[in-house]
Amino acid sequence: MNRLGKKANETLIEMARSADGEECNGPETISTAGSEIPSSSEIDKRHQSKDSIFFRDGVRRIDFVLSYVDDLNKEWEKKLERRKEFESNLQKAGLELETEDKKESEDGKIFFVKIHAPWEVLITYAEVLNIKVPIRENDIPPMVENPLDCVLFPLRLPEKVMHPEPDYFTAPFSKDKQELYLINDESTFFSPSMRNRIVNYILTRCPYGTEEGKKKFGIKRLLNNGTYTAAYPLHDCQYWKKASDPNCDSERYTLYMEWARFLRFYKEQPLVLIRKYYGEKIGIYFAWLGFYTEMLFLAAVVGLICFLYGLFTMDENMSSKEICDPAIGGEIIMCPLCDRDCEYWRLNTTCESSQYSHLFDNVATLFFAIFMGIWVTLFLEFWKRRQARLKYEWDLVDFEEEQQQLQLRPEYEAKCTQKKKNPVTQEMEPYLPLTSQAVRFCISGATVLFWVSLIIASMIAVIVYRLAVYAAFASLMENTQTLQPISGVLTPQLATSVTASCLNFVIIMILNFFYERIAIWITDMEIPRTHMEYENRLTMKMFLFQFVNYYSSCFYVAFFKGKFVGYPGAYTYMFNRWRNEECDPAGCLIELTTQLTIVMAGKQIWGNIQEAIVPWICNWWGRRKARNNPENLYSRWEQDHDLQTFGALGLFYEYLEMVIQFGFITLFVASFPLAPLLALMNNILEIRVDSWKLTTQYRRPVAAKAHSIGVWQEILNGMAILSVVTNAFIVAFTSDMIPRLVYYYAYSENEDSPMSGYINNSLSVFLISDFPERNEPKENPENFVICRYRDYRYPPDHEKKYLHTMQFWHILAAKLAFIIIMEHVVFIVKFFVAWMIPDVPADVKAKIKREKYLTQKILHEYELEKLKERLCQGDTRATEKEFIATEGRMELSRAM
């Protein structure tokens, strides 16, 4: 079993020493001429399929591909030297290379270097990367069948797709104990995703020389400076048909047929196969997205019921009845909504908008806000349990982030010239001086602050637009006969809100486009030490920006619009020029709903266009010539080369998109109960779009490990807590719920119809003659004496003229009391639910303990057998006491 040679003992540590001028004890350059593997001259290329994923010998699997263009420019010689040194060092590390000449490529310009990792290299780096491999088949009985399985059968995928391999107990690989593992075939023992992960680890750390007195290494730098044009692992076949080679599993085809087609939208996801093909990091994303979508179904159903309640009770709403009644709303003259140019108007002109506002501003709003506060907790707690199960099933229980912490980013190692001793490893390693860190953080913080300020400035500009164009819309709708039929629905307030929301969405997209590039630049400038630090810093920068960018307009409408208006004759002004906006007599909630719908729906539509249509067009354009070529002239590595690159930040943008959506359906859900339904429909499409583009439009990503969704979990927890506060304030201050309840219980004078008279009660009286010249309309053709406005103030003939009434203070006290009560009730329920639901299921705990026990037992038995062999062979170092101690350790392990 043990096939280790001299080259198996070499890692990149020895290679790095060799690059520094020390003697290299690694293997000589691999050559196929004198080996058992036939040379390229012995193989008839015409009989080899160009769609193959193997070397020309048909035996060695292609684990990675590098491509470059041999362009004769001034950098040509330098790039050639880098490539020679780099490829020589790859061979010294034990990798085997095979180059396809540019004459063999479709366009006659691109060289392809195919890389194969032999068994000795795989087992060496499997131990370095702590890769877990099977030691024994799982003997724990499966869970009791779910009684709903027969109902859910149409949603299930075939068993061979859901579980393509048996379930095994696993242990970290050790090349000195290969007899322990279930190695049936060395060529298939490590999956293709494990193989490309190992090769990528070597590529990112392989040196290629010294430039400007600094040691240079890593494929990323070679890609950045144009030495290579691409580096990628291969897909195993074409997505629309199985590979002709029987040694190929055609997992890409299976994923496309069973997962990536939209017609399979109602089916469960083959998470085990996704993890096997793409790695744990991508697998955990799709697991989270699928679970999030499943939980949205419950929220969408409850939200739809609340919306239908508002729809069916619309005709019973006393407020809109009074507004629409010609004898009540038709006789109430409202004060002008802008200075000078706006006219007096009758309340019943807002009849339709007041009816529509009842769809979202009713008793069900309160119930739904409380429900969503509890739903968020259930979602996060049940996801922890699902994540714990995946950690066990995907061998991630002992995978700690510290492993990634110890793996420095190649960029960090290259840019940090100073070194100090690591207190843990006691080895010299590069570090960034504290002064340099402080300067970089200051520049980074100032840049982020500048862009956040830019967002706030753009939001203020949109507010100014709303204030400036309202008078124009009011005048246009008043004087244009063609708009008269729709004036009841399209009021000046609604027209201003819709156009401002669309303008705000365009500004959001433009700012996002530029800030994404700025955020990456400043994160690179900070030189984070590890990949995890890099992702976390970029995540916080991007999320902070996106949070302010997407939600600032919603926060304005929800908590500021109509709250600081003043009253006729003493209005408040922005910059002493533009009068602050007023809410509709039926409330501001309908405008918040409009804003939320436009931004949320617009973002989802634009996101799907970017994710699906743009890559498809790019690939179609790039392959417009090659698609007409026969298969035997268009190789597997060329086909993948023409696809789009998923990139290291590919998943980052997917998570960011979903977390922003999560904010829309939690932070402002009290204003729009249909938001979860929109999110559900989008996510059903999102899963299939993401899977389709990953399977058909992108190169195969390098497999990476992850045992959780990372820093996004903390962001979701923070948003869940914030959502309770925002929804409590929306119900209290944006909707008309509390004023109506106060009127119902304290101020109503009609026992038969307690809400009758509410509209008249909620409008204060203003004497038109008290208007200052700045506010007074130019015309008053009907010689109105008084006008009404939305507030609780004393009338002009009262001794406390235009001061707030006692009812105003009663309502304010009720709003504050409601916020305190709702927050405490929801938080108590949230924490109780979180306490009641354990993070790790009981059966998973049992399996983890069983696997640890079994692993220890097997390792101890193995050590005992080895010790017996040494004693039998007369090894003087193997004493009887050592034998007894080893046996005692086994007994102790069993007892524990």
PDB file of N, CA and C in Angstrom, residues 736-813:
ATOM      1  N   ASP A 736     -51.407  54.165  10.971  1.00  0.00           N
ATOM      2  CA  ASP A 736     -52.421  54.889  11.753  1.00  0.00           C
ATOM      3  C   ASP A 736     -53.034  54.004  12.828  1.00  0.00           C
ATOM      4  N   MET A 737     -52.382  52.897  13.147  1.00  0.00           N
ATOM      5  CA  MET A 737     -52.937  51.927  14.076  1.00  0.00           C
ATOM      6  C   MET A 737     -53.171  52.534  15.457  1.00  0.00           C
ATOM      7  N   ILE A 738     -52.134  53.153  16.027  1.00  0.00           N
ATOM      8  CA  ILE A 738     -52.237  53.669  17.398  1.00  0.00           C
ATOM      9  C   ILE A 738     -53.226  54.841  17.494  1.00  0.00           C
ATOM     10  N   PRO A 739     -53.176  55.858  16.597  1.00  0.00           N
ATOM     11  CA  PRO A 739     -54.185  56.926  16.678  1.00  0.00           C
ATOM     12  C   PRO A 739     -55.620  56.413  16.598  1.00  0.00           C
ATOM     13  N   ARG A 740     -55.839  55.382  15.754  1.00  0.00           N
ATOM     14  CA  ARG A 740     -57.198  54.838  15.649  1.00  0.00           C
ATOM     15  C   ARG A 740     -57.608  54.143  16.938  1.00  0.00           C
ATOM     16  N   LEU A 741     -56.667  53.398  17.551  1.00  0.00           N
ATOM     17  CA  LEU A 741     -56.995  52.714  18.793  1.00  0.00           C
ATOM     18  C   LEU A 741     -57.258  53.706  19.928  1.00  0.00           C
ATOM     19  N   VAL A 742     -56.468  54.772  19.981  1.00  0.00           N
ATOM     20  CA  VAL A 742     -56.688  55.795  21.014  1.00  0.00           C
ATOM     21  C   VAL A 742     -58.056  56.431  20.823  1.00  0.00           C
ATOM     22  N   TYR A 743     -58.406  56.743  19.578  1.00  0.00           N
ATOM     23  CA  TYR A 743     -59.723  57.332  19.315  1.00  0.00           C
ATOM     24  C   TYR A 743     -60.827  56.350  19.699  1.00  0.00           C
ATOM     25  N   TYR A 744     -60.625  55.070  19.326  1.00  0.00           N
ATOM     26  CA  TYR A 744     -61.652  54.040  19.561  1.00  0.00           C
ATOM     27  C   TYR A 744     -61.964  53.911  21.057  1.00  0.00           C
ATOM     28  N   TYR A 745     -60.917  53.911  21.895  1.00  0.00           N
ATOM     29  CA  TYR A 745     -61.125  53.642  23.313  1.00  0.00           C
ATOM     30  C   TYR A 745     -61.309  54.898  24.165  1.00  0.00           C
ATOM     31  N   ALA A 746     -60.846  56.051  23.695  1.00  0.00           N
ATOM     32  CA  ALA A 746     -60.847  57.225  24.581  1.00  0.00           C
ATOM     33  C   ALA A 746     -61.655  58.406  24.059  1.00  0.00           C
ATOM     34  N   TYR A 747     -61.814  58.546  22.739  1.00  0.00           N
ATOM     35  CA  TYR A 747     -62.407  59.780  22.225  1.00  0.00           C
ATOM     36  C   TYR A 747     -63.660  59.564  21.390  1.00  0.00           C
ATOM     37  N   SER A 748     -64.006  58.330  21.097  1.00  0.00           N
ATOM     38  CA  SER A 748     -65.192  58.077  20.291  1.00  0.00           C
ATOM     39  C   SER A 748     -66.454  58.411  21.088  1.00  0.00           C
ATOM     40  N   GLU A 749     -67.421  59.025  20.400  1.00  0.00           N
ATOM     41  CA  GLU A 749     -68.672  59.413  21.053  1.00  0.00           C
ATOM     42  C   GLU A 749     -69.856  58.630  20.522  1.00  0.00           C
ATOM     43  N   ASN A 750     -69.618  57.728  19.559  1.00  0.00           N
ATOM     44  CA  ASN A 750     -70.691  56.956  18.947  1.00  0.00           C
ATOM     45  C   ASN A 750     -70.516  55.494  19.344  1.00  0.00           C
ATOM     46  N   GLU A 751     -71.377  55.025  20.244  1.00  0.00           N
ATOM     47  CA  GLU A 751     -71.255  53.656  20.724  1.00  0.00           C
ATOM     48  C   GLU A 751     -71.599  52.639  19.645  1.00  0.00           C
ATOM     49  N   ASP A 752     -72.519  52.970  18.755  1.00  0.00           N
ATOM     50  CA  ASP A 752     -72.918  52.032  17.699  1.00  0.00           C
ATOM     51  C   ASP A 752     -71.831  51.887  16.636  1.00  0.00           C
ATOM     52  N   SER A 753     -71.130  52.978  16.341  1.00  0.00           N
ATOM     53  CA  SER A 753     -70.058  52.945  15.343  1.00  0.00           C
ATOM     54  C   SER A 753     -68.880  53.727  15.900  1.00  0.00           C
ATOM     55  N   PRO A 754     -68.021  53.064  16.706  1.00  0.00           N
ATOM     56  CA  PRO A 754     -66.979  53.789  17.447  1.00  0.00           C
ATOM     57  C   PRO A 754     -65.989  54.540  16.566  1.00  0.00           C
ATOM     58  N   MET A 755     -65.758  54.084  15.314  1.00  0.00           N
ATOM     59  CA  MET A 755     -64.759  54.726  14.473  1.00  0.00           C
ATOM     60  C   MET A 755     -65.332  55.854  13.620  1.00  0.00           C
ATOM     61  N   SER A 756     -66.620  56.058  13.648  1.00  0.00           N
ATOM     62  CA  SER A 756     -67.185  57.166  12.879  1.00  0.00           C
ATOM     63  C   SER A 756     -66.754  58.487  13.512  1.00  0.00           C
ATOM     64  N   GLY A 757     -66.394  59.425  12.682  1.00  0.00           N
ATOM     65  CA  GLY A 757     -65.919  60.713  13.157  1.00  0.00           C
ATOM     66  C   GLY A 757     -64.414  60.768  13.352  1.00  0.00           C
ATOM     67  N   TYR A 758     -63.716  59.643  13.074  1.00  0.00           N
ATOM     68  CA  TYR A 758     -62.275  59.612  13.294  1.00  0.00           C
ATOM     69  C   TYR A 758     -61.544  60.592  12.373  1.00  0.00           C
ATOM     70  N   ILE A 759     -61.934  60.648  11.099  1.00  0.00           N
ATOM     71  CA  ILE A 759     -61.246  61.518  10.139  1.00  0.00           C
ATOM     72  C   ILE A 759     -61.373  62.978  10.562  1.00  0.00           C
ATOM     73  N   ASN A 760     -62.581  63.383  10.924  1.00  0.00           N
ATOM     74  CA  ASN A 760     -62.776  64.769  11.366  1.00  0.00           C
ATOM     75  C   ASN A 760     -61.962  65.062  12.629  1.00  0.00           C
ATOM     76  N   ASN A 761     -61.869  64.057  13.512  1.00  0.00           N
ATOM     77  CA  ASN A 761     -61.116  64.229  14.749  1.00  0.00           C
ATOM     78  C   ASN A 761     -59.614  64.357  14.506  1.00  0.00           C
ATOM     79  N   SER A 762     -59.109  63.660  13.452  1.00  0.00           N
ATOM     80  CA  SER A 762     -57.661  63.645  13.209  1.00  0.00           C
ATOM     81  C   SER A 762     -57.177  64.859  12.415  1.00  0.00           C
ATOM     82  N   LEU A 763     -58.109  65.726  11.967  1.00  0.00           N
ATOM     83  CA  LEU A 763     -57.726  66.900  11.185  1.00  0.00           C
ATOM     84  C   LEU A 763     -57.956  68.171  12.005  1.00  0.00           C
ATOM     85  N   SER A 764     -56.955  69.001  12.072  1.00  0.00           N
ATOM     86  CA  SER A 764     -57.074  70.268  12.799  1.00  0.00           C
ATOM     87  C   SER A 764     -57.552  71.375  11.861  1.00  0.00           C
ATOM     88  N   VAL A 765     -57.974  72.499  12.473  1.00  0.00           N
ATOM     89  CA  VAL A 765     -58.559  73.616  11.715  1.00  0.00           C
ATOM     90  C   VAL A 765     -57.558  74.765  11.678  1.00  0.00           C
ATOM     91  N   PHE A 766     -57.457  75.400  10.476  1.00  0.00           N
ATOM     92  CA  PHE A 766     -56.595  76.570  10.325  1.00  0.00           C
ATOM     93  C   PHE A 766     -57.373  77.705   9.667  1.00  0.00           C
ATOM     94  N   LEU A 767     -57.215  78.917  10.212  1.00  0.00           N
ATOM     95  CA  LEU A 767     -57.889  80.094   9.662  1.00  0.00           C
ATOM     96  C   LEU A 767     -57.041  80.633   8.507  1.00  0.00           C
ATOM     97  N   ILE A 768     -57.655  80.657   7.318  1.00  0.00           N
ATOM     98  CA  ILE A 768     -56.901  81.029   6.112  1.00  0.00           C
ATOM     99  C   ILE A 768     -56.308  82.426   6.226  1.00  0.00           C
ATOM    100  N   SER A 769     -56.985  83.324   6.914  1.00  0.00           N
ATOM    101  CA  SER A 769     -56.462  84.690   7.043  1.00  0.00           C
ATOM    102  C   SER A 769     -55.163  84.742   7.852  1.00  0.00           C
ATOM    103  N   ASP A 770     -54.837  83.646   8.551  1.00  0.00           N
ATOM    104  CA  ASP A 770     -53.596  83.599   9.330  1.00  0.00           C
ATOM    105  C   ASP A 770     -52.384  83.193   8.485  1.00  0.00           C
ATOM    106  N   PHE A 771     -52.632  82.870   7.198  1.00  0.00           N
ATOM    107  CA  PHE A 771     -51.521  82.491   6.330  1.00  0.00           C
ATOM    108  C   PHE A 771     -50.550  83.661   6.144  1.00  0.00           C
ATOM    109  N   PRO A 772     -49.254  83.461   6.321  1.00  0.00           N
ATOM    110  CA  PRO A 772     -48.307  84.507   5.913  1.00  0.00           C
ATOM    111  C   PRO A 772     -48.222  84.537   4.391  1.00  0.00           C
ATOM    112  N   GLU A 773     -47.708  85.608   3.863  1.00  0.00           N
ATOM    113  CA  GLU A 773     -47.673  85.781   2.410  1.00  0.00           C
ATOM    114  C   GLU A 773     -46.885  84.667   1.712  1.00  0.00           C
ATOM    115  N   ARG A 774     -45.861  84.152   2.387  1.00  0.00           N
ATOM    116  CA  ARG A 774     -45.014  83.119   1.777  1.00  0.00           C
ATOM    117  C   ARG A 774     -45.791  81.834   1.504  1.00  0.00           C
ATOM    118  N   ASN A 775     -46.800  81.519   2.370  1.00  0.00           N
ATOM    119  CA  ASN A 775     -47.530  80.259   2.264  1.00  0.00           C
ATOM    120  C   ASN A 775     -48.871  80.386   1.558  1.00  0.00           C
ATOM    121  N   GLU A 776     -49.438  81.548   1.533  1.00  0.00           N
ATOM    122  CA  GLU A 776     -50.809  81.711   1.041  1.00  0.00           C
ATOM    123  C   GLU A 776     -50.891  81.421  -0.454  1.00  0.00           C
ATOM    124  N   PRO A 777     -51.881  80.587  -0.867  1.00  0.00           N
ATOM    125  CA  PRO A 777     -52.061  80.315  -2.295  1.00  0.00           C
ATOM    126  C   PRO A 777     -52.352  81.594  -3.067  1.00  0.00           C
ATOM    127  N   LYS A 778     -51.988  81.593  -4.347  1.00  0.00           N
ATOM    128  CA  LYS A 778     -52.206  82.770  -5.191  1.00  0.00           C
ATOM    129  C   LYS A 778     -53.689  83.014  -5.411  1.00  0.00           C
ATOM    130  N   GLU A 779     -54.481  81.937  -5.441  1.00  0.00           N
ATOM    131  CA  GLU A 779     -55.908  82.073  -5.730  1.00  0.00           C
ATOM    132  C   GLU A 779     -56.742  81.366  -4.673  1.00  0.00           C
ATOM    133  N   ASN A 780     -57.924  81.940  -4.412  1.00  0.00           N
ATOM    134  CA  ASN A 780     -58.921  81.320  -3.542  1.00  0.00           C
ATOM    135  C   ASN A 780     -60.282  81.610  -4.146  1.00  0.00           C
ATOM    136  N   PRO A 781     -60.577  80.949  -5.302  1.00  0.00           N
ATOM    137  CA  PRO A 781     -61.774  81.327  -6.072  1.00  0.00           C
ATOM    138  C   PRO A 781     -63.071  81.106  -5.317  1.00  0.00           C
ATOM    139  N   GLU A 782     -63.101  80.147  -4.395  1.00  0.00           N
ATOM    140  CA  GLU A 782     -64.349  79.853  -3.686  1.00  0.00           C
ATOM    141  C   GLU A 782     -64.398  80.542  -2.328  1.00  0.00           C
ATOM    142  N   ASN A 783     -63.421  81.396  -2.073  1.00  0.00           N
ATOM    143  CA  ASN A 783     -63.401  82.193  -0.832  1.00  0.00           C
ATOM    144  C   ASN A 783     -63.554  81.337   0.430  1.00  0.00           C
ATOM    145  N   PHE A 784     -62.727  80.294   0.514  1.00  0.00           N
ATOM    146  CA  PHE A 784     -62.742  79.456   1.718  1.00  0.00           C
ATOM    147  C   PHE A 784     -62.230  80.266   2.899  1.00  0.00           C
ATOM    148  N   VAL A 785     -62.807  80.012   4.058  1.00  0.00           N
ATOM    149  CA  VAL A 785     -62.417  80.723   5.272  1.00  0.00           C
ATOM    150  C   VAL A 785     -61.446  79.886   6.116  1.00  0.00           C
ATOM    151  N   ILE A 786     -61.700  78.595   6.160  1.00  0.00           N
ATOM    152  CA  ILE A 786     -60.827  77.692   6.940  1.00  0.00           C
ATOM    153  C   ILE A 786     -60.371  76.542   6.046  1.00  0.00           C
ATOM    154  N   CYS A 787     -59.277  75.909   6.440  1.00  0.00           N
ATOM    155  CA  CYS A 787     -58.821  74.675   5.783  1.00  0.00           C
ATOM    156  C   CYS A 787     -58.341  73.730   6.868  1.00  0.00           C
ATOM    157  N   ARG A 788     -58.257  72.466   6.515  1.00  0.00           N
ATOM    158  CA  ARG A 788     -57.894  71.441   7.505  1.00  0.00           C
ATOM    159  C   ARG A 788     -56.499  70.885   7.199  1.00  0.00           C
ATOM    160  N   TYR A 789     -55.838  70.381   8.213  1.00  0.00           N
ATOM    161  CA  TYR A 789     -54.521  69.768   8.032  1.00  0.00           C
ATOM    162  C   TYR A 789     -54.378  68.625   9.032  1.00  0.00           C
ATOM    163  N   ARG A 790     -53.491  67.705   8.726  1.00  0.00           N
ATOM    164  CA  ARG A 790     -53.346  66.476   9.512  1.00  0.00           C
ATOM    165  C   ARG A 790     -52.477  66.743  10.744  1.00  0.00           C
ATOM    166  N   ASP A 791     -53.101  66.892  11.888  1.00  0.00           N
ATOM    167  CA  ASP A 791     -52.381  67.101  13.145  1.00  0.00           C
ATOM    168  C   ASP A 791     -53.406  67.186  14.264  1.00  0.00           C
ATOM    169  N   TYR A 792     -52.927  67.242  15.492  1.00  0.00           N
ATOM    170  CA  TYR A 792     -53.800  67.394  16.664  1.00  0.00           C
ATOM    171  C   TYR A 792     -53.422  68.703  17.345  1.00  0.00           C
ATOM    172  N   ARG A 793     -54.046  69.811  16.878  1.00  0.00           N
ATOM    173  CA  ARG A 793     -53.772  71.144  17.425  1.00  0.00           C
ATOM    174  C   ARG A 793     -55.097  71.861  17.719  1.00  0.00           C
ATOM    175  N   TYR A 794     -55.022  72.837  18.642  1.00  0.00           N
ATOM    176  CA  TYR A 794     -56.212  73.595  19.007  1.00  0.00           C
ATOM    177  C   TYR A 794     -56.632  74.494  17.847  1.00  0.00           C
ATOM    178  N   PRO A 795     -57.947  74.765  17.722  1.00  0.00           N
ATOM    179  CA  PRO A 795     -58.447  75.627  16.627  1.00  0.00           C
ATOM    180  C   PRO A 795     -58.050  77.082  16.842  1.00  0.00           C
ATOM    181  N   PRO A 796     -58.247  77.933  15.832  1.00  0.00           N
ATOM    182  CA  PRO A 796     -57.808  79.350  15.930  1.00  0.00           C
ATOM    183  C   PRO A 796     -58.559  80.160  16.983  1.00  0.00           C
ATOM    184  N   ASP A 797     -59.770  79.713  17.385  1.00  0.00           N
ATOM    185  CA  ASP A 797     -60.521  80.488  18.372  1.00  0.00           C
ATOM    186  C   ASP A 797     -60.245  80.035  19.808  1.00  0.00           C
ATOM    187  N   HIS A 798     -59.304  79.121  19.991  1.00  0.00           N
ATOM    188  CA  HIS A 798     -58.966  78.611  21.322  1.00  0.00           C
ATOM    189  C   HIS A 798     -57.844  79.466  21.917  1.00  0.00           C
ATOM    190  N   GLU A 799     -57.805  79.520  23.251  1.00  0.00           N
ATOM    191  CA  GLU A 799     -56.777  80.331  23.895  1.00  0.00           C
ATOM    192  C   GLU A 799     -55.366  79.763  23.659  1.00  0.00           C
ATOM    193  N   LYS A 800     -55.274  78.432  23.412  1.00  0.00           N
ATOM    194  CA  LYS A 800     -53.991  77.795  23.072  1.00  0.00           C
ATOM    195  C   LYS A 800     -53.896  77.591  21.566  1.00  0.00           C
ATOM    196  N   LYS A 801     -54.200  78.619  20.844  1.00  0.00           N
ATOM    197  CA  LYS A 801     -54.273  78.586  19.392  1.00  0.00           C
ATOM    198  C   LYS A 801     -53.064  77.876  18.762  1.00  0.00           C
ATOM    199  N   TYR A 802     -53.378  76.832  17.978  1.00  0.00           N
ATOM    200  CA  TYR A 802     -52.414  76.068  17.176  1.00  0.00           C
ATOM    201  C   TYR A 802     -51.366  75.312  18.009  1.00  0.00           C
ATOM    202  N   LEU A 803     -51.572  75.211  19.322  1.00  0.00           N
ATOM    203  CA  LEU A 803     -50.694  74.354  20.118  1.00  0.00           C
ATOM    204  C   LEU A 803     -51.246  72.930  20.126  1.00  0.00           C
ATOM    205  N   HIS A 804     -50.413  71.956  20.473  1.00  0.00           N
ATOM    206  CA  HIS A 804     -50.852  70.564  20.471  1.00  0.00           C
ATOM    207  C   HIS A 804     -51.912  70.338  21.544  1.00  0.00           C
ATOM    208  N   THR A 805     -52.899  69.520  21.172  1.00  0.00           N
ATOM    209  CA  THR A 805     -53.969  69.186  22.116  1.00  0.00           C
ATOM    210  C   THR A 805     -53.516  68.064  23.042  1.00  0.00           C
ATOM    211  N   MET A 806     -54.334  67.802  24.059  1.00  0.00           N
ATOM    212  CA  MET A 806     -54.023  66.709  24.969  1.00  0.00           C
ATOM    213  C   MET A 806     -54.078  65.354  24.250  1.00  0.00           C
ATOM    214  N   GLN A 807     -54.942  65.256  23.227  1.00  0.00           N
ATOM    215  CA  GLN A 807     -55.032  63.999  22.483  1.00  0.00           C
ATOM    216  C   GLN A 807     -53.692  63.666  21.801  1.00  0.00           C
ATOM    217  N   PHE A 808     -52.982  64.689  21.329  1.00  0.00           N
ATOM    218  CA  PHE A 808     -51.672  64.463  20.711  1.00  0.00           C
ATOM    219  C   PHE A 808     -50.731  63.778  21.691  1.00  0.00           C
ATOM    220  N   TRP A 809     -50.717  64.255  22.938  1.00  0.00           N
ATOM    221  CA  TRP A 809     -49.826  63.679  23.938  1.00  0.00           C
ATOM    222  C   TRP A 809     -50.283  62.292  24.368  1.00  0.00           C
ATOM    223  N   HIS A 810     -51.614  62.081  24.396  1.00  0.00           N
ATOM    224  CA  HIS A 810     -52.118  60.730  24.682  1.00  0.00           C
ATOM    225  C   HIS A 810     -51.640  59.740  23.620  1.00  0.00           C
ATOM    226  N   ILE A 811     -51.738  60.154  22.343  1.00  0.00           N
ATOM    227  CA  ILE A 811     -51.327  59.280  21.234  1.00  0.00           C
ATOM    228  C   ILE A 811     -49.819  59.022  21.295  1.00  0.00           C
ATOM    229  N   LEU A 812     -49.033  60.069  21.575  1.00  0.00           N
ATOM    230  CA  LEU A 812     -47.586  59.895  21.656  1.00  0.00           C
ATOM    231  C   LEU A 812     -47.217  58.933  22.778  1.00  0.00           C
ATOM    232  N   ALA A 813     -47.891  59.086  23.934  1.00  0.00           N
ATOM    233  CA  ALA A 813     -47.625  58.174  25.055  1.00  0.00           C
ATOM    234  C   ALA A 813     -48.005  56.744  24.692  1.00  0.00           C
TER     235      ALA A 813
END
